[in-house]
Amino acid sequence: MNTERIIKAVSASSLMAVSLVCASCNSGNTCESLLMDVTEVDYLDKSELELEGKEIDIEVFGIDDIMYCDSFLVALTQDPERLFKVYDMRTCTEVVGFGYIGRAKNEFTAPDYMNIQYKRDGKTIIPIDDFRSRIIEMDFTSSVQQGKVVIEQSAPFGFDGTGEGSMSVIDDDLSTLFFASAPSYDYKLDEWSVPTFSIISKDETLQIPVFSKLTEANDESCYTAMYYGILYKHPTRNLYAYTLGSRDYILYFDLDNDKRFGIHQQGASTFDDIYPKYDYEYGRMTFANSLPTNDFIITNYCGGSFFKEDLANGHYYTELVLFDWDGNYLCGIKIKLNISRCAYDEVNKILYGIDGPQEKVYQFDFSPIVEYINIKNRK
């Protein structure tokens, strides 16, 4: 287990980060609010590739999300008696369905994928975020075999019951979690607190300094929106990407090597700029749902002209922007479909995507994209 080593290393570097706050503020740092190195990257309107999807002939009513697991496509649905539906993609047929809405130990309130899966004792484990109240480890292998949900273990969301933020696991276990919290309002002090990133175990909580101060805002109700993001974990490492939903930032946390850094769209507003009133007509959206893979992160980017212009014309088109785990821009892809969630078969290089409102599932040949990235990296 790396957990104890991670906590000791992060604890030491956190003290160092706090001591260097004043120094960084006076060093000409382009963003004084952010306590990490940030690289300016240009990915805005740079998408050079296009993909055409093939609709898969399967019926999934009320589909919310998908995951590719053990050669199966696993759909998360709104069916209260069969939340999880498992499909064999060789025949495009449903193999089994299981999962109930309810309050029993092996039932769910409002499940959500965390885009993580790992092996334990020869079985595949899928952590499920259940309505920001608890994280449930579902034994996927046994669930498929028995045709019902089999729970490995569960833990409260953040152990303290907080539900404002994004959570992921450390060392593929629920005993220690990595938590990104939203800003909170302290009524006693009559002020907002800065968002925090914390390593949480049952015995202690260790905060990682990330922000030195809050961004100024024209509307204080925007504080949660301006820092809203989602943590995505690398499939096999304690390496995380935090994509912001309304700022052009991705923050990386390599807990195994005690490194943290960020990337930022060149010329876009920073955390030092005054945040305008939130635009609910997609004007401030950047990164939507993303998908972590071993070699890259597939982000659904809403900040470019391809998404915005077609939205104005009544089309919900998709722009995927890919980054590696070092923060390098790899490529951008335009898709003339409304793809809200994705799953990826890394062996066969097939990307699956869903159009939730239309209840359709598409597949995309991703091998030309992988080859394009490989050729680009060899230059």
mmCIF file of C-alpha atoms in Angstrom:
data_model
loop_
_atom_site.group_PDB
_atom_site.id
_atom_site.type_symbol
_atom_site.label_atom_id
_atom_site.label_comp_id
_atom_site.label_asym_id
_atom_site.label_seq_id
_atom_site.Cartn_x
_atom_site.Cartn_y
_atom_site.Cartn_z
ATOM 1 C CA MET A 1 0.000 0.000 0.000
ATOM 2 C CA ASN A 2 1.304 3.464 -0.899
ATOM 3 C CA THR A 3 -1.185 5.355 1.253
ATOM 4 C CA GLU A 4 1.057 6.047 4.262
ATOM 5 C CA ARG A 5 3.920 7.146 2.024
ATOM 6 C CA ILE A 6 1.573 9.393 0.020
ATOM 7 C CA ILE A 7 0.232 11.050 3.185
ATOM 8 C CA LYS A 8 3.733 11.697 4.564
ATOM 9 C CA ALA A 9 5.007 13.110 1.275
ATOM 10 C CA VAL A 10 1.965 15.303 0.681
ATOM 11 C CA SER A 11 2.045 16.523 4.293
ATOM 12 C CA ALA A 12 5.648 17.705 3.926
ATOM 13 C CA SER A 13 5.057 19.386 0.561
ATOM 14 C CA SER A 14 1.861 21.043 1.823
ATOM 15 C CA LEU A 15 3.814 22.818 4.548
ATOM 16 C CA MET A 16 6.321 23.922 1.940
ATOM 17 C CA ALA A 17 3.544 25.200 -0.338
ATOM 18 C CA VAL A 18 2.073 27.283 2.481
ATOM 19 C CA SER A 19 5.458 28.792 3.274
ATOM 20 C CA LEU A 20 5.962 29.738 -0.374
ATOM 21 C CA VAL A 21 2.612 31.497 -0.849
ATOM 22 C CA CYS A 22 3.999 34.981 -0.298
ATOM 23 C CA ALA A 23 7.062 34.246 -2.407
ATOM 24 C CA SER A 24 4.948 33.067 -5.334
ATOM 25 C CA CYS A 25 2.747 36.141 -5.089
ATOM 26 C CA ASN A 26 5.794 38.372 -5.550
ATOM 27 C CA SER A 27 7.583 36.326 -8.198
ATOM 28 C CA GLY A 28 5.613 37.479 -11.248
ATOM 29 C CA ASN A 29 3.483 34.333 -11.242
ATOM 30 C CA THR A 30 0.798 34.698 -13.926
ATOM 31 C CA CYS A 31 -1.863 33.401 -11.525
ATOM 32 C CA GLU A 32 -1.301 34.327 -7.892
ATOM 33 C CA SER A 33 -4.470 32.516 -6.800
ATOM 34 C CA LEU A 34 -3.182 29.110 -7.881
ATOM 35 C CA LEU A 35 -0.441 27.386 -5.868
ATOM 36 C CA MET A 36 1.006 25.196 -8.617
ATOM 37 C CA ASP A 37 2.921 25.550 -11.860
ATOM 38 C CA VAL A 38 0.593 26.170 -14.798
ATOM 39 C CA THR A 39 1.487 25.693 -18.457
ATOM 40 C CA GLU A 40 -0.266 27.748 -21.122
ATOM 41 C CA VAL A 41 -1.641 25.448 -23.824
ATOM 42 C CA ASP A 42 -3.513 26.343 -27.012
ATOM 43 C CA TYR A 43 -6.318 23.884 -27.760
ATOM 44 C CA LEU A 44 -9.147 26.340 -28.526
ATOM 45 C CA ASP A 45 -10.616 25.685 -31.996
ATOM 46 C CA LYS A 46 -7.651 23.461 -32.899
ATOM 47 C CA SER A 47 -9.620 20.270 -33.564
ATOM 48 C CA GLU A 48 -8.238 18.841 -36.788
ATOM 49 C CA LEU A 49 -9.985 15.464 -36.943
ATOM 50 C CA GLU A 50 -13.531 14.234 -37.496
ATOM 51 C CA LEU A 51 -15.251 10.998 -36.525
ATOM 52 C CA GLU A 52 -18.436 9.440 -37.856
ATOM 53 C CA GLY A 53 -20.377 7.174 -35.552
ATOM 54 C CA LYS A 54 -22.230 3.976 -36.300
ATOM 55 C CA GLU A 55 -25.475 3.491 -34.386
ATOM 56 C CA ILE A 56 -25.577 0.210 -32.477
ATOM 57 C CA ASP A 57 -28.754 -1.817 -32.710
ATOM 58 C CA ILE A 58 -29.545 -2.130 -29.017
ATOM 59 C CA GLU A 59 -32.459 -0.727 -27.047
ATOM 60 C CA VAL A 60 -31.542 0.985 -23.786
ATOM 61 C CA PHE A 61 -34.437 2.992 -22.403
ATOM 62 C CA GLY A 62 -33.549 5.827 -20.026
ATOM 63 C CA ILE A 63 -29.797 5.474 -20.516
ATOM 64 C CA ASP A 64 -27.680 7.864 -18.411
ATOM 65 C CA ASP A 65 -24.113 6.586 -18.736
ATOM 66 C CA ILE A 66 -21.962 3.747 -20.060
ATOM 67 C CA MET A 67 -18.790 1.914 -19.070
ATOM 68 C CA TYR A 68 -16.704 -0.679 -20.892
ATOM 69 C CA CYS A 69 -15.800 -3.456 -18.479
ATOM 70 C CA ASP A 70 -14.486 -7.016 -18.981
ATOM 71 C CA SER A 71 -15.428 -6.954 -22.688
ATOM 72 C CA PHE A 72 -18.978 -5.852 -21.839
ATOM 73 C CA LEU A 73 -20.695 -2.531 -22.372
ATOM 74 C CA VAL A 74 -22.436 -1.692 -19.100
ATOM 75 C CA ALA A 75 -25.289 0.817 -19.351
ATOM 76 C CA LEU A 76 -26.486 2.785 -16.335
ATOM 77 C CA THR A 77 -30.215 3.386 -16.831
ATOM 78 C CA GLN A 78 -33.267 4.865 -15.149
ATOM 79 C CA ASP A 79 -34.990 1.492 -14.925
ATOM 80 C CA PRO A 80 -35.752 1.184 -11.159
ATOM 81 C CA GLU A 81 -35.593 -2.628 -11.291
ATOM 82 C CA ARG A 82 -32.633 -3.059 -13.674
ATOM 83 C CA LEU A 83 -30.344 -0.076 -13.194
ATOM 84 C CA PHE A 84 -27.349 -1.795 -14.779
ATOM 85 C CA LYS A 85 -27.747 -3.526 -18.138
ATOM 86 C CA VAL A 86 -24.837 -5.566 -19.483
ATOM 87 C CA TYR A 87 -24.353 -6.052 -23.226
ATOM 88 C CA ASP A 88 -22.137 -8.416 -25.209
ATOM 89 C CA MET A 89 -20.869 -6.146 -27.994
ATOM 90 C CA ARG A 90 -19.966 -9.088 -30.243
ATOM 91 C CA THR A 91 -23.666 -9.851 -30.678
ATOM 92 C CA CYS A 92 -25.149 -6.538 -29.410
ATOM 93 C CA THR A 93 -27.388 -8.480 -27.056
ATOM 94 C CA GLU A 94 -28.233 -7.938 -23.407
ATOM 95 C CA VAL A 95 -26.585 -10.534 -21.174
ATOM 96 C CA VAL A 96 -28.059 -9.603 -17.811
ATOM 97 C CA GLY A 97 -29.620 -6.731 -15.910
ATOM 98 C CA PHE A 98 -29.565 -6.008 -12.192
ATOM 99 C CA GLY A 99 -29.854 -3.268 -9.568
ATOM 100 C CA TYR A 100 -32.829 -1.774 -7.746
ATOM 101 C CA ILE A 101 -33.754 1.691 -6.524
ATOM 102 C CA GLY A 102 -34.231 1.424 -2.777
ATOM 103 C CA ARG A 103 -32.692 1.755 0.664
ATOM 104 C CA ALA A 104 -31.370 -1.745 1.268
ATOM 105 C CA LYS A 105 -27.634 -2.434 1.471
ATOM 106 C CA ASN A 106 -27.435 -3.651 -2.116
ATOM 107 C CA GLU A 107 -29.829 -1.029 -3.519
ATOM 108 C CA PHE A 108 -29.205 2.518 -4.773
ATOM 109 C CA THR A 109 -30.740 5.964 -4.386
ATOM 110 C CA ALA A 110 -29.259 7.640 -7.472
ATOM 111 C CA PRO A 111 -26.153 5.826 -8.769
ATOM 112 C CA ASP A 112 -23.484 7.500 -10.863
ATOM 113 C CA TYR A 113 -20.346 6.052 -12.441
ATOM 114 C CA MET A 114 -16.984 7.343 -11.170
ATOM 115 C CA ASN A 115 -15.123 6.142 -14.316
ATOM 116 C CA ILE A 116 -12.998 3.760 -12.243
ATOM 117 C CA GLN A 117 -12.656 -0.005 -12.218
ATOM 118 C CA TYR A 118 -9.988 -2.243 -10.715
ATOM 119 C CA LYS A 119 -9.191 -5.855 -9.916
ATOM 120 C CA ARG A 120 -9.259 -7.464 -6.480
ATOM 121 C CA ASP A 121 -8.860 -11.200 -5.862
ATOM 122 C CA GLY A 122 -9.507 -11.912 -9.528
ATOM 123 C CA LYS A 123 -12.744 -9.934 -9.604
ATOM 124 C CA THR A 124 -13.558 -6.604 -11.252
ATOM 125 C CA ILE A 125 -14.694 -3.895 -8.841
ATOM 126 C CA ILE A 126 -16.659 -0.827 -9.950
ATOM 127 C CA PRO A 127 -17.022 2.026 -7.406
ATOM 128 C CA ILE A 128 -20.409 3.758 -7.624
ATOM 129 C CA ASP A 129 -21.195 7.248 -6.335
ATOM 130 C CA ASP A 130 -24.663 6.885 -4.812
ATOM 131 C CA PHE A 131 -26.264 10.327 -4.662
ATOM 132 C CA ARG A 132 -23.201 11.966 -3.012
ATOM 133 C CA SER A 133 -24.037 10.108 0.196
ATOM 134 C CA ARG A 134 -21.880 7.000 -0.077
ATOM 135 C CA ILE A 135 -19.446 5.229 -2.371
ATOM 136 C CA ILE A 136 -20.318 1.606 -3.087
ATOM 137 C CA GLU A 137 -17.875 -0.958 -4.432
ATOM 138 C CA MET A 138 -19.896 -3.202 -6.720
ATOM 139 C CA ASP A 139 -18.376 -6.618 -7.410
ATOM 140 C CA PHE A 140 -19.105 -6.584 -11.130
ATOM 141 C CA THR A 141 -17.843 -10.110 -11.789
ATOM 142 C CA SER A 142 -20.079 -11.701 -9.150
ATOM 143 C CA SER A 143 -23.010 -9.433 -10.051
ATOM 144 C CA VAL A 144 -22.952 -10.672 -13.655
ATOM 145 C CA GLN A 145 -22.621 -14.297 -12.553
ATOM 146 C CA GLN A 146 -25.451 -14.104 -10.012
ATOM 147 C CA GLY A 147 -27.718 -11.669 -11.851
ATOM 148 C CA LYS A 148 -27.951 -9.334 -8.867
ATOM 149 C CA VAL A 149 -25.908 -6.576 -7.261
ATOM 150 C CA VAL A 150 -23.099 -7.907 -5.085
ATOM 151 C CA ILE A 151 -21.531 -5.292 -2.795
ATOM 152 C CA GLU A 152 -17.875 -5.595 -1.821
ATOM 153 C CA GLN A 153 -17.873 -2.672 0.654
ATOM 154 C CA SER A 154 -19.142 0.894 1.028
ATOM 155 C CA ALA A 155 -18.088 4.147 2.684
ATOM 156 C CA PRO A 156 -19.769 7.519 3.354
ATOM 157 C CA PHE A 157 -19.053 10.128 0.706
ATOM 158 C CA GLY A 158 -16.061 11.894 2.259
ATOM 159 C CA PHE A 159 -16.593 10.040 5.553
ATOM 160 C CA ASP A 160 -17.971 13.235 7.074
ATOM 161 C CA GLY A 161 -21.122 13.049 4.974
ATOM 162 C CA THR A 162 -20.364 16.072 2.802
ATOM 163 C CA GLY A 163 -21.757 15.945 -0.695
ATOM 164 C CA GLU A 164 -20.390 19.160 -2.206
ATOM 165 C CA GLY A 165 -17.538 18.152 -4.434
ATOM 166 C CA SER A 166 -15.952 15.328 -6.399
ATOM 167 C CA MET A 167 -14.447 12.148 -4.986
ATOM 168 C CA SER A 168 -12.113 9.383 -6.112
ATOM 169 C CA VAL A 169 -10.317 6.450 -4.507
ATOM 170 C CA ILE A 170 -6.633 6.020 -3.607
ATOM 171 C CA ASP A 171 -4.823 2.684 -3.990
ATOM 172 C CA ASP A 172 -8.015 1.121 -5.398
ATOM 173 C CA ASP A 173 -9.617 0.962 -1.965
ATOM 174 C CA LEU A 174 -12.243 2.919 -0.042
ATOM 175 C CA SER A 175 -10.146 3.271 3.120
ATOM 176 C CA THR A 176 -8.503 6.430 1.728
ATOM 177 C CA LEU A 177 -10.191 8.872 -0.646
ATOM 178 C CA PHE A 178 -9.182 11.934 -2.640
ATOM 179 C CA PHE A 179 -11.763 14.697 -2.348
ATOM 180 C CA ALA A 180 -12.157 18.025 -4.163
ATOM 181 C CA SER A 181 -14.567 20.288 -2.299
ATOM 182 C CA ALA A 182 -16.481 23.293 -3.560
ATOM 183 C CA PRO A 183 -16.264 26.672 -1.806
ATOM 184 C CA SER A 184 -18.456 26.848 1.288
ATOM 185 C CA TYR A 185 -19.991 29.769 3.115
ATOM 186 C CA ASP A 186 -19.063 30.274 6.771
ATOM 187 C CA TYR A 187 -22.009 32.029 8.408
ATOM 188 C CA LYS A 188 -20.059 32.768 11.596
ATOM 189 C CA LEU A 189 -17.254 34.523 9.720
ATOM 190 C CA ASP A 190 -19.641 35.830 7.055
ATOM 191 C CA GLU A 191 -17.317 34.806 4.252
ATOM 192 C CA TRP A 192 -16.682 32.162 1.621
ATOM 193 C CA SER A 193 -13.871 29.654 2.031
ATOM 194 C CA VAL A 194 -11.492 28.652 -0.744
ATOM 195 C CA PRO A 195 -12.090 25.230 -2.302
ATOM 196 C CA THR A 196 -9.904 22.455 -0.908
ATOM 197 C CA PHE A 197 -8.346 19.218 -2.108
ATOM 198 C CA SER A 198 -7.977 16.623 0.628
ATOM 199 C CA ILE A 199 -6.764 13.110 1.279
ATOM 200 C CA ILE A 200 -9.331 11.616 3.626
ATOM 201 C CA SER A 201 -9.004 8.494 5.734
ATOM 202 C CA LYS A 202 -11.006 7.357 8.745
ATOM 203 C CA ASP A 203 -8.283 8.661 11.053
ATOM 204 C CA GLU A 204 -7.257 11.958 9.490
ATOM 205 C CA THR A 205 -7.840 14.526 6.773
ATOM 206 C CA LEU A 206 -4.874 16.083 5.005
ATOM 207 C CA GLN A 207 -5.480 19.177 2.899
ATOM 208 C CA ILE A 208 -3.396 19.951 -0.187
ATOM 209 C CA PRO A 209 -2.972 23.718 -0.722
ATOM 210 C CA VAL A 210 -4.176 24.593 -4.223
ATOM 211 C CA PHE A 211 -5.752 28.064 -4.014
ATOM 212 C CA SER A 212 -4.341 30.975 -2.027
ATOM 213 C CA LYS A 213 -7.498 33.082 -2.316
ATOM 214 C CA LEU A 214 -10.945 33.197 -3.879
ATOM 215 C CA THR A 215 -11.560 34.679 -7.289
ATOM 216 C CA GLU A 216 -13.485 37.953 -7.174
ATOM 217 C CA ALA A 217 -16.982 37.629 -8.580
ATOM 218 C CA ASN A 218 -19.707 40.026 -9.650
ATOM 219 C CA ASP A 219 -22.222 37.607 -8.183
ATOM 220 C CA GLU A 220 -21.285 35.588 -5.078
ATOM 221 C CA SER A 221 -23.788 32.909 -6.043
ATOM 222 C CA CYS A 222 -21.282 31.980 -8.762
ATOM 223 C CA TYR A 223 -18.617 30.787 -6.334
ATOM 224 C CA THR A 224 -19.659 27.149 -6.563
ATOM 225 C CA ALA A 225 -20.013 27.275 -10.363
ATOM 226 C CA MET A 226 -16.648 28.915 -10.990
ATOM 227 C CA TYR A 227 -14.755 26.147 -9.184
ATOM 228 C CA TYR A 228 -17.004 23.243 -10.142
ATOM 229 C CA GLY A 229 -15.080 20.324 -11.558
ATOM 230 C CA ILE A 230 -14.755 16.549 -11.631
ATOM 231 C CA LEU A 231 -11.861 14.339 -10.507
ATOM 232 C CA TYR A 232 -10.789 11.624 -12.940
ATOM 233 C CA LYS A 233 -8.352 8.912 -11.878
ATOM 234 C CA HIS A 234 -5.800 7.169 -14.067
ATOM 235 C CA PRO A 235 -6.832 3.494 -14.486
ATOM 236 C CA THR A 236 -3.787 2.065 -12.666
ATOM 237 C CA ARG A 237 -2.013 4.937 -10.870
ATOM 238 C CA ASN A 238 -2.803 7.461 -8.142
ATOM 239 C CA LEU A 239 -2.787 10.157 -10.804
ATOM 240 C CA TYR A 240 -5.796 12.468 -11.139
ATOM 241 C CA ALA A 241 -7.059 15.160 -13.478
ATOM 242 C CA TYR A 242 -9.513 17.774 -12.222
ATOM 243 C CA THR A 243 -11.385 19.309 -15.149
ATOM 244 C CA LEU A 244 -13.126 22.622 -14.500
ATOM 245 C CA GLY A 245 -16.644 23.047 -15.798
ATOM 246 C CA SER A 246 -16.552 26.800 -16.430
ATOM 247 C CA ARG A 247 -12.837 27.697 -16.496
ATOM 248 C CA ASP A 248 -10.243 26.669 -19.082
ATOM 249 C CA TYR A 249 -8.125 24.732 -16.592
ATOM 250 C CA ILE A 250 -7.191 21.121 -15.957
ATOM 251 C CA LEU A 251 -5.367 20.497 -12.667
ATOM 252 C CA TYR A 252 -3.224 17.374 -12.294
ATOM 253 C CA PHE A 253 -2.381 15.606 -9.042
ATOM 254 C CA ASP A 254 0.253 12.846 -9.104
ATOM 255 C CA LEU A 255 -0.024 11.543 -5.544
ATOM 256 C CA ASP A 256 2.440 8.697 -6.125
ATOM 257 C CA ASN A 257 5.213 11.179 -6.917
ATOM 258 C CA ASP A 258 3.908 14.178 -4.948
ATOM 259 C CA LYS A 259 3.579 16.390 -8.019
ATOM 260 C CA ARG A 260 0.832 18.784 -8.997
ATOM 261 C CA PHE A 261 0.569 21.087 -11.956
ATOM 262 C CA GLY A 262 -2.020 22.595 -14.252
ATOM 263 C CA ILE A 263 -2.701 23.541 -17.853
ATOM 264 C CA HIS A 264 -4.649 26.580 -19.001
ATOM 265 C CA GLN A 265 -5.968 27.713 -22.347
ATOM 266 C CA GLN A 266 -3.743 30.496 -23.596
ATOM 267 C CA GLY A 267 -5.510 33.860 -23.409
ATOM 268 C CA ALA A 268 -8.512 32.609 -21.434
ATOM 269 C CA SER A 269 -9.528 34.164 -18.115
ATOM 270 C CA THR A 270 -7.563 33.050 -15.065
ATOM 271 C CA PHE A 271 -8.448 32.618 -11.400
ATOM 272 C CA ASP A 272 -7.055 36.115 -10.828
ATOM 273 C CA ASP A 273 -9.664 37.683 -13.119
ATOM 274 C CA ILE A 274 -13.037 38.882 -11.877
ATOM 275 C CA TYR A 275 -15.635 36.245 -12.642
ATOM 276 C CA PRO A 276 -18.680 37.652 -14.490
ATOM 277 C CA LYS A 277 -22.280 36.731 -13.804
ATOM 278 C CA TYR A 278 -22.778 33.089 -14.770
ATOM 279 C CA ASP A 279 -24.115 32.566 -18.287
ATOM 280 C CA TYR A 280 -26.626 29.737 -18.259
ATOM 281 C CA GLU A 281 -26.746 29.701 -22.053
ATOM 282 C CA TYR A 282 -23.513 27.683 -22.265
ATOM 283 C CA GLY A 283 -21.416 30.839 -22.567
ATOM 284 C CA ARG A 284 -19.172 29.874 -19.645
ATOM 285 C CA MET A 285 -19.025 26.109 -20.108
ATOM 286 C CA THR A 286 -15.642 24.513 -20.809
ATOM 287 C CA PHE A 287 -15.098 20.868 -19.865
ATOM 288 C CA ALA A 288 -18.107 18.585 -19.541
ATOM 289 C CA ASN A 289 -17.899 14.852 -18.829
ATOM 290 C CA SER A 290 -14.503 13.319 -19.526
ATOM 291 C CA LEU A 291 -13.089 9.804 -19.786
ATOM 292 C CA PRO A 292 -9.706 8.703 -18.399
ATOM 293 C CA THR A 293 -7.733 5.994 -20.213
ATOM 294 C CA ASN A 294 -4.226 4.648 -19.717
ATOM 295 C CA ASP A 295 -2.673 6.904 -22.359
ATOM 296 C CA PHE A 296 -4.881 9.983 -22.482
ATOM 297 C CA ILE A 297 -7.901 11.827 -21.120
ATOM 298 C CA ILE A 298 -10.824 12.284 -23.506
ATOM 299 C CA THR A 299 -12.553 15.538 -22.576
ATOM 300 C CA ASN A 300 -15.913 16.703 -23.882
ATOM 301 C CA TYR A 301 -15.101 20.358 -24.565
ATOM 302 C CA CYS A 302 -17.883 22.949 -24.770
ATOM 303 C CA GLY A 303 -15.771 26.113 -24.978
ATOM 304 C CA GLY A 304 -15.010 26.138 -28.696
ATOM 305 C CA SER A 305 -16.846 27.618 -31.652
ATOM 306 C CA PHE A 306 -17.820 24.188 -33.058
ATOM 307 C CA PHE A 307 -20.016 23.480 -30.030
ATOM 308 C CA LYS A 308 -21.324 27.031 -29.576
ATOM 309 C CA GLU A 309 -22.085 27.855 -33.199
ATOM 310 C CA ASP A 310 -23.931 24.625 -33.832
ATOM 311 C CA LEU A 311 -25.785 25.013 -30.541
ATOM 312 C CA ALA A 312 -27.039 28.359 -31.808
ATOM 313 C CA ASN A 313 -28.279 26.570 -34.919
ATOM 314 C CA GLY A 314 -30.154 24.004 -32.867
ATOM 315 C CA HIS A 315 -27.554 21.237 -33.203
ATOM 316 C CA TYR A 316 -25.957 19.556 -30.218
ATOM 317 C CA TYR A 317 -22.592 18.641 -31.696
ATOM 318 C CA THR A 318 -19.612 17.266 -29.794
ATOM 319 C CA GLU A 319 -15.960 18.295 -29.655
ATOM 320 C CA LEU A 320 -13.564 15.885 -27.963
ATOM 321 C CA VAL A 321 -10.180 17.261 -26.890
ATOM 322 C CA LEU A 322 -7.491 14.781 -25.838
ATOM 323 C CA PHE A 323 -4.635 15.412 -23.386
ATOM 324 C CA ASP A 324 -2.002 13.066 -22.038
ATOM 325 C CA TRP A 325 -1.263 12.651 -18.337
ATOM 326 C CA ASP A 326 1.578 15.173 -18.552
ATOM 327 C CA GLY A 327 -0.836 17.888 -19.668
ATOM 328 C CA ASN A 328 0.143 17.878 -23.345
ATOM 329 C CA TYR A 329 -2.506 18.593 -25.968
ATOM 330 C CA LEU A 330 -2.750 15.595 -28.307
ATOM 331 C CA CYS A 331 -5.588 16.312 -30.723
ATOM 332 C CA GLY A 332 -9.157 17.497 -31.112
ATOM 333 C CA ILE A 333 -12.063 15.646 -32.730
ATOM 334 C CA LYS A 334 -15.336 16.954 -34.156
ATOM 335 C CA ILE A 335 -18.402 14.719 -34.057
ATOM 336 C CA LYS A 336 -21.712 15.810 -35.582
ATOM 337 C CA LEU A 337 -23.717 13.990 -32.930
ATOM 338 C CA ASN A 338 -24.862 14.845 -29.418
ATOM 339 C CA ILE A 339 -22.532 12.595 -27.410
ATOM 340 C CA SER A 340 -22.869 13.163 -23.671
ATOM 341 C CA ARG A 341 -21.021 10.166 -22.154
ATOM 342 C CA CYS A 342 -18.339 7.843 -23.504
ATOM 343 C CA ALA A 343 -16.734 4.463 -22.836
ATOM 344 C CA TYR A 344 -13.563 3.096 -24.377
ATOM 345 C CA ASP A 345 -12.399 -0.379 -25.373
ATOM 346 C CA GLU A 346 -8.617 0.112 -25.158
ATOM 347 C CA VAL A 347 -7.804 -3.317 -26.640
ATOM 348 C CA ASN A 348 -9.858 -2.942 -29.832
ATOM 349 C CA LYS A 349 -9.605 0.870 -29.982
ATOM 350 C CA ILE A 350 -13.362 1.403 -30.074
ATOM 351 C CA LEU A 351 -15.043 4.423 -28.528
ATOM 352 C CA TYR A 352 -18.689 4.127 -27.492
ATOM 353 C CA GLY A 353 -20.875 7.172 -26.997
ATOM 354 C CA ILE A 354 -24.460 7.806 -25.979
ATOM 355 C CA ASP A 355 -27.006 10.341 -27.069
ATOM 356 C CA GLY A 356 -29.047 10.290 -23.864
ATOM 357 C CA PRO A 357 -32.103 12.281 -24.980
ATOM 358 C CA GLN A 358 -32.456 10.118 -28.095
ATOM 359 C CA GLU A 359 -31.571 6.915 -26.163
ATOM 360 C CA LYS A 360 -29.079 5.917 -28.842
ATOM 361 C CA VAL A 361 -25.666 4.271 -28.570
ATOM 362 C CA TYR A 362 -22.921 4.811 -31.148
ATOM 363 C CA GLN A 363 -19.542 3.256 -31.752
ATOM 364 C CA PHE A 364 -16.513 4.943 -33.309
ATOM 365 C CA ASP A 365 -13.371 3.410 -34.744
ATOM 366 C CA PHE A 366 -10.702 5.106 -32.627
ATOM 367 C CA SER A 367 -7.685 3.353 -34.188
ATOM 368 C CA PRO A 368 -7.022 6.227 -36.687
ATOM 369 C CA ILE A 369 -6.994 8.652 -33.746
ATOM 370 C CA VAL A 370 -4.490 6.518 -31.825
ATOM 371 C CA GLU A 371 -2.315 6.196 -34.932
ATOM 372 C CA TYR A 372 -2.486 9.957 -35.501
ATOM 373 C CA ILE A 373 -1.314 10.575 -31.916
ATOM 374 C CA ASN A 374 1.509 8.026 -32.266
ATOM 375 C CA ILE A 375 2.764 9.623 -35.489
ATOM 376 C CA LYS A 376 2.544 13.083 -33.897
ATOM 377 C CA ASN A 377 4.555 11.930 -30.880
ATOM 378 C CA ARG A 378 7.262 10.405 -33.072
ATOM 379 C CA LYS A 379 7.939 13.709 -34.827
#
